[in-house]
Coordinates of C-alpha atoms in Angstrom, one line a residue:
Chain A
M1 CA -71.4 49.7 127.3
N2 CA -70.2 47.8 131.0
K3 CA -73.2 47.6 134.2
P4 CA -71.4 50.1 136.3
K5 CA -73.0 49.6 140.1
I6 CA -75.2 52.1 141.2
V7 CA -76.7 53.3 143.8
D8 CA -79.2 56.0 143.4
L9 CA -80.5 58.2 146.9
H10 CA -83.1 60.0 145.0
G11 CA -87.1 57.3 143.9
H12 CA -90.7 57.5 144.2
L13 CA -92.5 54.6 144.5
G14 CA -97.0 54.6 143.4
K15 CA -98.5 56.8 140.6
W16 CA -98.7 60.5 139.7
F17 CA -101.8 62.7 139.2
N18 CA -100.2 64.7 136.1
F19 CA -98.5 62.0 133.6
S20 CA -98.6 58.6 133.4
T21 CA -95.9 56.8 134.8
P22 CA -96.2 53.7 132.0
A23 CA -94.5 51.6 135.0
H24 CA -94.7 51.8 138.6
T25 CA -94.7 48.2 141.1
T26 CA -92.5 48.7 143.1
R27 CA -91.8 45.0 141.7
D28 CA -90.8 46.6 138.3
I29 CA -88.6 49.4 139.7
V30 CA -86.5 46.4 141.5
A31 CA -86.5 44.2 138.3
D32 CA -85.3 47.3 136.2
M33 CA -82.6 48.2 139.4
D34 CA -80.7 44.5 138.9
R35 CA -81.0 45.8 134.9
C36 CA -79.3 49.0 135.3
G37 CA -77.0 47.7 137.7
I38 CA -79.0 50.0 140.3
D39 CA -77.7 47.6 143.5
K40 CA -79.5 50.3 146.4
M41 CA -82.5 52.5 145.9
V42 CA -84.1 55.4 148.5
V43 CA -87.3 56.1 147.4
S44 CA -89.8 57.6 148.8
H45 CA -93.3 57.2 148.5
L46 CA -95.3 59.9 146.2
S47 CA -98.2 60.7 148.2
A48 CA -95.7 61.5 150.9
I49 CA -95.0 64.7 149.0
T50 CA -98.8 66.2 148.7
G51 CA -100.8 66.3 151.8
E52 CA -101.2 62.8 152.8
T53 CA -97.6 62.2 154.2
S54 CA -99.2 59.3 156.4
Y55 CA -100.6 57.4 153.7
G56 CA -97.7 57.9 151.2
N57 CA -94.9 56.9 154.2
Q58 CA -96.9 54.0 155.3
R59 CA -96.3 52.4 152.0
M60 CA -93.5 53.4 152.0
L61 CA -92.8 50.9 155.1
E62 CA -94.2 48.3 153.5
E63 CA -92.6 48.2 150.3
I64 CA -89.3 48.5 151.5
A65 CA -89.7 45.9 154.0
S66 CA -90.0 43.5 150.6
F67 CA -86.7 44.7 150.0
P68 CA -84.6 44.4 153.0
G69 CA -80.8 46.0 151.4
R70 CA -81.6 46.4 148.2
L71 CA -84.5 49.7 149.0
Y72 CA -84.3 52.0 151.7
G73 CA -87.2 54.7 152.8
Y74 CA -87.2 58.4 152.7
V75 CA -90.2 59.9 155.7
G76 CA -92.0 63.0 153.5
I77 CA -92.6 65.4 155.9
N78 CA -95.2 68.4 154.6
P79 CA -95.0 71.8 157.1
H80 CA -97.6 72.7 156.3
Y81 CA -99.4 70.7 159.2
S82 CA -97.6 71.4 162.9
E83 CA -98.0 67.7 163.5
D84 CA -96.4 65.9 160.9
M85 CA -93.5 66.1 161.9
R86 CA -94.3 64.3 165.1
E87 CA -96.8 62.3 163.9
Q88 CA -94.2 60.7 160.7
L89 CA -91.3 60.2 162.2
A90 CA -93.1 58.4 165.4
A91 CA -94.6 56.1 162.7
C92 CA -91.3 55.7 160.7
W93 CA -88.4 56.1 163.0
G94 CA -86.0 53.9 163.5
K95 CA -87.9 51.6 160.9
K96 CA -85.6 49.2 159.3
G97 CA -84.4 50.7 156.5
V98 CA -85.6 53.9 156.5
V99 CA -82.5 56.5 156.7
G100 CA -83.8 59.9 156.2
L101 CA -86.3 62.5 155.4
K102 CA -87.7 64.1 152.4
L103 CA -89.1 67.7 151.7
H104 CA -91.5 68.4 148.5
P105 CA -91.1 72.5 148.8
Q106 CA -92.5 73.4 145.4
N107 CA -95.0 70.9 144.9
N108 CA -96.3 72.1 148.9
S109 CA -95.8 75.9 148.4
Y110 CA -93.4 76.8 151.2
S111 CA -90.2 78.0 151.4
I112 CA -87.2 76.0 153.1
L113 CA -86.0 79.2 155.0
A114 CA -89.5 79.2 156.5
S115 CA -89.9 77.9 160.3
K116 CA -91.5 76.0 159.8
C117 CA -89.1 74.3 158.5
Q118 CA -86.3 74.4 160.8
P119 CA -87.6 71.2 163.6
V120 CA -87.1 68.7 160.2
F121 CA -83.4 70.1 160.1
E122 CA -83.2 70.3 163.8
F123 CA -83.7 66.5 163.5
A124 CA -82.0 65.5 160.5
D125 CA -79.0 68.0 162.1
K126 CA -79.1 65.8 165.5
M127 CA -79.1 62.4 164.2
G128 CA -76.7 63.2 160.7
C129 CA -79.1 61.5 157.9
P130 CA -80.1 63.3 154.6
V131 CA -82.6 65.6 153.4
L132 CA -84.1 64.6 149.9
A133 CA -85.6 68.1 148.8
H134 CA -86.5 69.4 145.7
I135 CA -84.9 72.3 144.9
W136 CA -85.8 74.0 141.4
G137 CA -84.7 77.8 140.9
G138 CA -82.0 79.7 141.5
K139 CA -83.5 82.1 144.6
E140 CA -84.0 77.8 146.1
A141 CA -80.1 77.2 144.7
M142 CA -79.4 80.0 147.2
E143 CA -81.4 79.3 150.3
S144 CA -80.1 74.7 150.3
R145 CA -76.3 76.5 150.5
K146 CA -78.0 78.3 154.0
I147 CA -79.8 75.9 155.3
A148 CA -76.7 73.3 154.3
L149 CA -74.6 75.7 156.3
R150 CA -76.5 76.4 159.6
Y151 CA -77.4 72.9 160.4
P152 CA -73.5 71.1 159.1
H153 CA -74.4 67.5 160.3
M154 CA -76.8 67.2 158.2
I155 CA -76.5 66.2 154.2
F156 CA -78.7 68.1 152.9
L157 CA -79.3 67.0 148.9
M158 CA -80.5 68.9 146.3
G159 CA -82.8 67.8 144.1
H160 CA -82.5 68.5 140.5
C161 CA -79.2 70.6 141.5
G162 CA -82.5 73.9 141.9
G163 CA -83.1 72.6 137.6
P164 CA -82.2 73.6 134.3
D165 CA -82.4 77.4 134.5
A166 CA -80.4 77.1 137.8
Y167 CA -77.7 75.1 137.4
R168 CA -75.5 77.5 138.2
E169 CA -76.9 78.9 141.9
A170 CA -76.7 75.0 142.3
V171 CA -73.0 75.3 142.0
E172 CA -71.9 78.0 143.3
A173 CA -74.9 77.3 146.6
A174 CA -72.9 73.9 146.9
K175 CA -69.0 75.6 146.5
G176 CA -67.2 75.6 149.9
V177 CA -70.3 73.6 151.7
P178 CA -69.8 69.7 151.8
N179 CA -72.6 69.1 153.8
L180 CA -74.4 70.3 150.5
M181 CA -74.8 67.2 147.9
L182 CA -75.7 67.9 144.1
D183 CA -78.5 66.0 143.0
L184 CA -77.8 65.2 139.3
T185 CA -81.7 63.2 139.3
S186 CA -83.2 65.5 136.2
S187 CA -85.2 64.9 132.6
Y188 CA -83.3 67.4 131.0
M189 CA -79.9 66.3 130.7
M190 CA -78.3 68.5 128.6
E191 CA -74.4 67.4 126.7
G192 CA -71.4 68.2 129.0
M193 CA -73.2 70.0 131.7
L194 CA -72.0 67.0 134.0
E195 CA -68.4 67.6 133.6
W196 CA -68.3 71.5 133.8
M197 CA -70.5 70.7 137.3
V198 CA -67.7 68.2 138.1
D199 CA -64.7 70.7 137.1
Q200 CA -66.7 73.5 139.7
V201 CA -67.2 71.1 142.6
G202 CA -65.2 68.0 142.2
A203 CA -66.8 64.6 142.1
Q204 CA -67.0 64.6 145.8
Q205 CA -69.8 66.6 145.8
I206 CA -72.4 65.3 143.3
L207 CA -74.8 62.5 143.2
F208 CA -76.4 60.2 141.2
G209 CA -80.0 60.3 141.0
S210 CA -82.7 58.4 138.8
D211 CA -86.1 59.7 140.3
I212 CA -87.7 56.5 139.6
P213 CA -90.9 56.0 138.1
F214 CA -91.4 59.4 137.2
Y215 CA -88.4 58.7 134.7
D216 CA -86.2 56.4 134.1
A217 CA -82.8 55.1 134.7
K218 CA -81.5 54.7 131.5
H219 CA -80.8 58.0 130.9
A220 CA -79.1 59.3 134.3
V221 CA -77.1 56.1 134.0
G222 CA -75.7 57.0 129.9
R223 CA -75.2 60.5 130.6
I224 CA -72.9 59.4 133.7
V225 CA -71.1 56.7 131.8
Y226 CA -71.0 57.8 128.4
S227 CA -69.4 61.0 130.1
R228 CA -65.9 62.5 130.0
L229 CA -65.3 61.9 133.8
A230 CA -62.2 59.6 135.3
D231 CA -63.5 56.4 135.5
A232 CA -62.2 57.7 139.3
Q233 CA -65.1 60.5 139.4
K234 CA -68.1 58.3 137.9
E235 CA -67.8 56.3 140.8
K236 CA -68.0 58.7 143.3
I237 CA -71.1 60.4 141.0
L238 CA -72.0 56.4 140.8
F239 CA -72.3 54.8 144.1
L240 CA -69.2 55.6 146.6
N241 CA -70.6 59.2 147.3
A242 CA -73.4 58.2 148.5
L243 CA -72.4 54.8 150.3
D244 CA -71.1 57.0 152.1
I245 CA -74.0 59.2 153.6
L246 CA -75.7 56.0 153.6
K247 CA -72.6 54.8 156.1
Q248 CA -73.5 58.6 158.5
A249 CA -77.4 57.3 157.4
G250 CA -76.3 54.5 159.9
V251 CA -77.0 52.0 157.3
K252 CA -74.9 48.6 157.8
L253 CA -73.5 47.7 154.5
Chain B
M1 CA -70.4 47.5 124.3
S2 CA -73.8 47.1 123.0
G3 CA -72.5 46.6 119.0
L4 CA -76.0 48.5 118.1
S5 CA -74.2 51.4 115.4
Y6 CA -76.7 54.1 115.9
F7 CA -77.9 56.8 112.7
D8 CA -79.3 59.3 115.2
C9 CA -82.2 61.2 113.4
N10 CA -81.9 64.7 115.8
V11 CA -78.7 66.6 115.2
M12 CA -77.7 70.3 114.5
I13 CA -74.7 72.0 112.8
G14 CA -73.5 75.4 113.9
R15 CA -73.6 78.1 116.6
P16 CA -76.1 78.7 117.8
N17 CA -77.6 83.0 119.3
S18 CA -76.5 81.9 122.9
L19 CA -74.2 79.3 124.6
E20 CA -74.4 78.3 128.0
E21 CA -71.4 77.3 130.2
Y22 CA -70.2 73.7 128.6
S23 CA -71.8 74.3 125.8
I24 CA -70.6 72.3 122.6
Y25 CA -70.8 73.5 118.6
R26 CA -67.7 72.9 117.0
P27 CA -68.2 70.1 114.9
Q28 CA -64.9 68.1 116.3
E29 CA -66.6 68.6 119.6
L30 CA -70.0 66.9 118.6
L31 CA -67.9 64.2 116.3
A32 CA -66.2 63.3 119.9
V33 CA -69.6 62.8 121.3
M34 CA -70.7 61.2 118.7
D35 CA -68.2 58.2 118.6
R36 CA -68.3 58.2 122.2
C37 CA -71.2 57.5 122.4
G38 CA -71.3 55.1 119.1
I39 CA -73.4 57.4 116.7
E40 CA -71.8 56.3 113.4
Q41 CA -74.6 58.6 111.1
A42 CA -76.7 61.6 111.6
M43 CA -79.1 63.9 109.9
A44 CA -78.6 67.0 110.7
F45 CA -80.1 70.7 110.5
H46 CA -78.3 73.8 110.6
V47 CA -79.1 76.2 113.2
G48 CA -79.5 79.3 110.8
A49 CA -82.1 77.8 108.7
V50 CA -83.7 78.0 112.7
A51 CA -82.2 82.0 113.7
F52 CA -81.6 83.0 110.7
H53 CA -83.1 81.6 107.1
P54 CA -84.1 78.9 105.9
S55 CA -82.8 80.4 102.2
S56 CA -79.8 80.4 103.8
G57 CA -79.4 77.4 106.4
N58 CA -80.8 75.5 103.8
E59 CA -77.3 75.6 101.7
R60 CA -74.9 75.5 104.6
I61 CA -76.5 72.7 105.8
V62 CA -75.8 70.2 102.2
N63 CA -72.1 72.1 101.7
F64 CA -71.6 70.9 105.8
C65 CA -72.7 67.6 104.8
R66 CA -71.1 67.2 101.6
E67 CA -67.6 67.9 103.8
N68 CA -68.7 65.8 106.3
S69 CA -69.9 62.2 105.2
R70 CA -71.1 61.0 108.8
F71 CA -74.5 64.2 108.4
H72 CA -76.8 64.5 105.8
P73 CA -79.0 67.6 104.8
V74 CA -82.3 68.3 106.4
W75 CA -83.9 71.1 105.4
V76 CA -85.5 73.3 107.6
V77 CA -89.4 74.7 105.3
L78 CA -91.8 76.9 104.9
P79 CA -94.7 76.9 102.7
G80 CA -93.4 78.9 99.4
H81 CA -96.6 82.0 99.3
T82 CA -94.7 84.4 100.2
G83 CA -91.0 83.9 97.2
E84 CA -89.4 83.1 100.1
F85 CA -89.2 79.4 99.4
P86 CA -89.2 77.0 96.8
R87 CA -92.9 75.4 95.7
G88 CA -93.9 72.6 94.7
Q89 CA -92.0 70.9 91.6
A90 CA -89.2 73.3 92.1
L91 CA -89.0 72.0 95.9
A92 CA -89.1 68.5 94.5
D93 CA -85.8 69.2 92.5
G94 CA -84.4 71.3 94.7
M95 CA -84.1 68.4 97.6
K96 CA -83.9 66.0 94.7
E97 CA -80.9 67.8 93.3
A98 CA -79.4 68.3 97.8
G99 CA -79.6 65.2 98.4
V100 CA -82.3 66.5 101.4
K101 CA -84.0 62.8 102.4
M102 CA -86.0 64.9 105.5
V103 CA -86.9 67.9 106.6
K104 CA -88.2 70.1 109.3
A105 CA -90.7 73.3 110.6
F106 CA -90.9 75.4 113.4
P107 CA -93.9 76.7 113.0
S108 CA -94.6 77.7 116.2
P109 CA -94.4 81.8 116.7
G110 CA -91.5 83.0 118.1
K111 CA -90.1 80.9 115.3
H112 CA -91.1 80.5 111.6
H113 CA -94.6 81.3 112.8
F114 CA -96.3 79.6 110.3
S115 CA -99.3 77.3 110.0
L116 CA -98.7 73.7 109.0
A117 CA -102.5 73.3 108.7
R118 CA -103.6 72.5 104.7
W119 CA -104.8 76.2 104.3
V120 CA -101.2 77.7 104.5
S121 CA -99.0 74.5 104.0
G122 CA -101.8 72.4 102.0
E123 CA -99.0 71.9 99.2
L124 CA -95.5 72.0 100.2
L125 CA -97.3 68.3 102.8
D126 CA -97.9 67.8 99.1
V127 CA -94.6 67.6 98.1
L128 CA -93.2 66.4 100.9
A129 CA -96.0 63.5 100.6
G130 CA -95.6 62.4 97.2
C131 CA -91.9 62.4 97.8
H132 CA -92.0 60.2 100.8
I133 CA -89.7 62.9 102.8
P134 CA -90.5 62.6 106.7
L135 CA -92.1 66.3 107.8
A136 CA -89.1 66.1 111.7
L137 CA -91.3 68.6 113.9
D138 CA -89.9 69.3 117.9
M139 CA -92.8 68.8 120.9
G140 CA -93.8 72.5 121.7
E141 CA -94.2 73.7 118.0
L142 CA -98.0 72.9 117.4
P143 CA -100.7 72.8 119.7
W144 CA -101.5 68.7 120.0
E145 CA -105.2 69.6 118.2
Q146 CA -103.1 70.7 115.6
I147 CA -100.7 67.2 115.6
Y148 CA -103.2 65.1 115.4
A149 CA -105.2 67.3 112.6
L150 CA -101.4 67.1 110.8
G151 CA -101.5 63.0 111.5
R152 CA -104.3 62.7 109.8
E153 CA -105.3 64.9 107.5
N154 CA -101.8 64.3 105.2
P155 CA -101.6 60.5 106.2
K156 CA -99.3 59.7 103.6
L157 CA -96.8 62.0 105.1
P158 CA -94.3 60.2 107.5
L159 CA -94.3 62.4 110.8
L160 CA -91.0 62.1 113.2
L161 CA -91.9 64.0 117.0
T162 CA -88.6 65.0 118.5
N163 CA -87.5 66.6 121.5
L164 CA -90.6 64.9 123.3
N165 CA -90.4 64.9 127.4
Y166 CA -91.6 61.9 129.5
R167 CA -95.2 63.9 130.4
A168 CA -96.5 63.5 127.4
D169 CA -98.1 60.2 127.4
R170 CA -101.7 61.1 127.7
W171 CA -101.4 63.0 124.4
L172 CA -98.7 60.5 122.1
Y173 CA -100.4 57.2 123.2
P174 CA -104.2 58.0 121.3
L175 CA -101.9 59.9 118.6
M176 CA -100.4 56.6 118.0
E177 CA -102.7 54.8 118.3
K178 CA -104.9 57.3 115.2
C179 CA -102.2 58.4 113.5
P180 CA -99.9 55.5 111.6
N181 CA -97.8 57.9 110.3
I182 CA -96.1 59.6 113.1
Y183 CA -92.8 58.1 114.1
L184 CA -90.7 59.5 117.3
E185 CA -87.5 60.1 118.5
T186 CA -87.0 58.3 121.9
S187 CA -84.5 60.3 123.8
G188 CA -87.3 62.4 125.4
L189 CA -88.9 58.8 125.9
K190 CA -88.0 59.5 129.5
G191 CA -90.2 57.8 131.2
F192 CA -90.5 54.8 133.3
L193 CA -89.8 51.8 131.1
G194 CA -91.5 54.6 128.4
L195 CA -89.5 52.7 125.2
E196 CA -90.1 49.3 126.6
A197 CA -93.8 50.2 127.1
Y198 CA -94.0 51.5 123.2
C199 CA -92.4 49.0 121.9
K200 CA -94.7 46.6 123.0
N201 CA -97.8 49.1 122.4
F202 CA -97.1 49.5 119.1
G203 CA -94.3 48.1 117.8
A204 CA -90.4 49.3 117.0
Q205 CA -90.3 50.1 113.9
R206 CA -92.2 53.9 114.8
L207 CA -89.5 54.3 116.8
L208 CA -86.3 56.5 115.6
F209 CA -83.5 57.3 117.7
G210 CA -82.5 60.2 119.0
S211 CA -79.8 62.8 120.3
G212 CA -80.9 66.1 120.7
L213 CA -76.8 66.9 120.0
P214 CA -75.4 68.8 120.3
L215 CA -78.2 70.8 122.8
Y216 CA -79.2 67.3 124.9
S217 CA -76.7 64.0 126.6
A218 CA -76.2 61.4 123.5
G219 CA -74.9 59.0 126.1
A220 CA -78.1 59.7 128.0
A221 CA -80.4 59.1 124.7
A222 CA -77.8 55.7 123.4
A223 CA -77.6 54.1 126.8
V224 CA -82.5 53.9 126.6
V225 CA -82.2 52.2 124.7
E226 CA -79.1 50.4 124.9
M227 CA -80.2 49.1 128.4
S228 CA -83.6 49.3 127.5
D229 CA -85.7 45.5 128.3
I230 CA -86.7 45.2 124.2
S231 CA -85.0 42.8 121.5
Q232 CA -81.8 43.0 120.0
R233 CA -83.8 43.0 116.5
E234 CA -86.2 45.5 118.2
K235 CA -82.9 47.8 119.7
E236 CA -80.9 47.6 116.1
Q237 CA -84.3 48.4 114.7
I238 CA -84.4 52.3 116.7
A239 CA -80.4 52.9 116.7
G240 CA -80.8 53.0 112.9
E241 CA -82.3 50.3 110.8
N242 CA -86.1 52.2 111.0
L243 CA -84.8 55.1 109.5
R244 CA -82.4 54.7 107.0
E245 CA -86.4 52.3 105.5
L246 CA -88.0 55.8 106.1
L247 CA -84.7 57.3 104.3
C248 CA -85.4 54.9 101.4
K249 CA -88.3 55.0 100.0
A250 CA -87.5 59.2 99.3
F251 CA -87.9 59.8 95.7
R252 CA -89.3 56.7 95.3

């Protein structure tokens, strides 16, 4: 297998409470990016997908500053805290390498349709930036469609394609909604599913994602590189689609 | 290309009860994926041995492997008290005659619904240990405490844990420390630099390449070995040498 060229729009920094991550430092992450052919990665800090957004977002800013041109950042927002949007954006937006917003509705127990989430999407729509949301379940996948249609200038990244039991809903949700992207990040990599998804929606709406350091990037790379897809389709999924999103978010490449 | 040739310890043959839109199940589809990913040979059990009954599924996998030389039969085992499954010397002779060098068990309540504790399965486990036949178990088939007991109480039985996931290290590390007879199939070891960490902490010789085909992506499974930050020697051990070495011990 030749080392592919990859841009990864789904990475994290830090450790996690629920399980051990054998490696987790930013240096580990960048070294593994080199090994796997990942040229650029957009990360959120894992603390920024909990209630402690400020701590995580500050760590994110420090870490991406250490690897300019390799690491970019999502600002983690927790919509339960009405002041979070204003405070976190004031602290982070406009800083070098910050390109989008990160939401985790499952971990923080809310619906993306809730009124408290709408300022996040309004901001992203105005900026034309990506919002990466952890989306888990068929209902949530269909809610993603509603949000993407309501805010057409925002790029909504449906994290994990809704999870292993919601791939059909995720694909249905994405049909005809070009600003709704299917993020392949998954620990469940089923044989043949990727090819089926491309057949349904086309390679232009599908994105590589690693979820480092939750899991390793190599599985995600192999799933695509060894698939039956044509090289042009693989290139779109591995990096071309992500580069378009970064360009729209104002990143000079 | 990596130059690695894989011997897969975790493949299923046959038609499962249900399919997803994208599922593959025909042998020729399976072989095409194996070719694409560099999987030369595979240990395979028959889905009929799980979803219908081991007696027929095991016969079918042996017949399938006789006609498909890249596959080697894995029997699905039960304890023999009910007369449904051979026991004692009959089991040992049957496996030897059929060329079976690995077995798998599905003891969970939703599958074959039995215990691998010694009071139920001691005779079965002793036959397997006596013949040096590895026993494969999917994660979730037994609670962790029972896997620990199985490993500790049957120290001569090689146990292969299959279809693991990246959230299990806090259980797997102590198991690997305390049970030297436990081996891990690699497809589910998805933790960040996880394979590297297992090699460093426990040695590559306890890791066996597996794909989980036809359910799981064989390309994902191959890439994690191929691209890992371990030596070429360790990759070769994991890709197939360790499995060959284990199988060579059968009936010796």
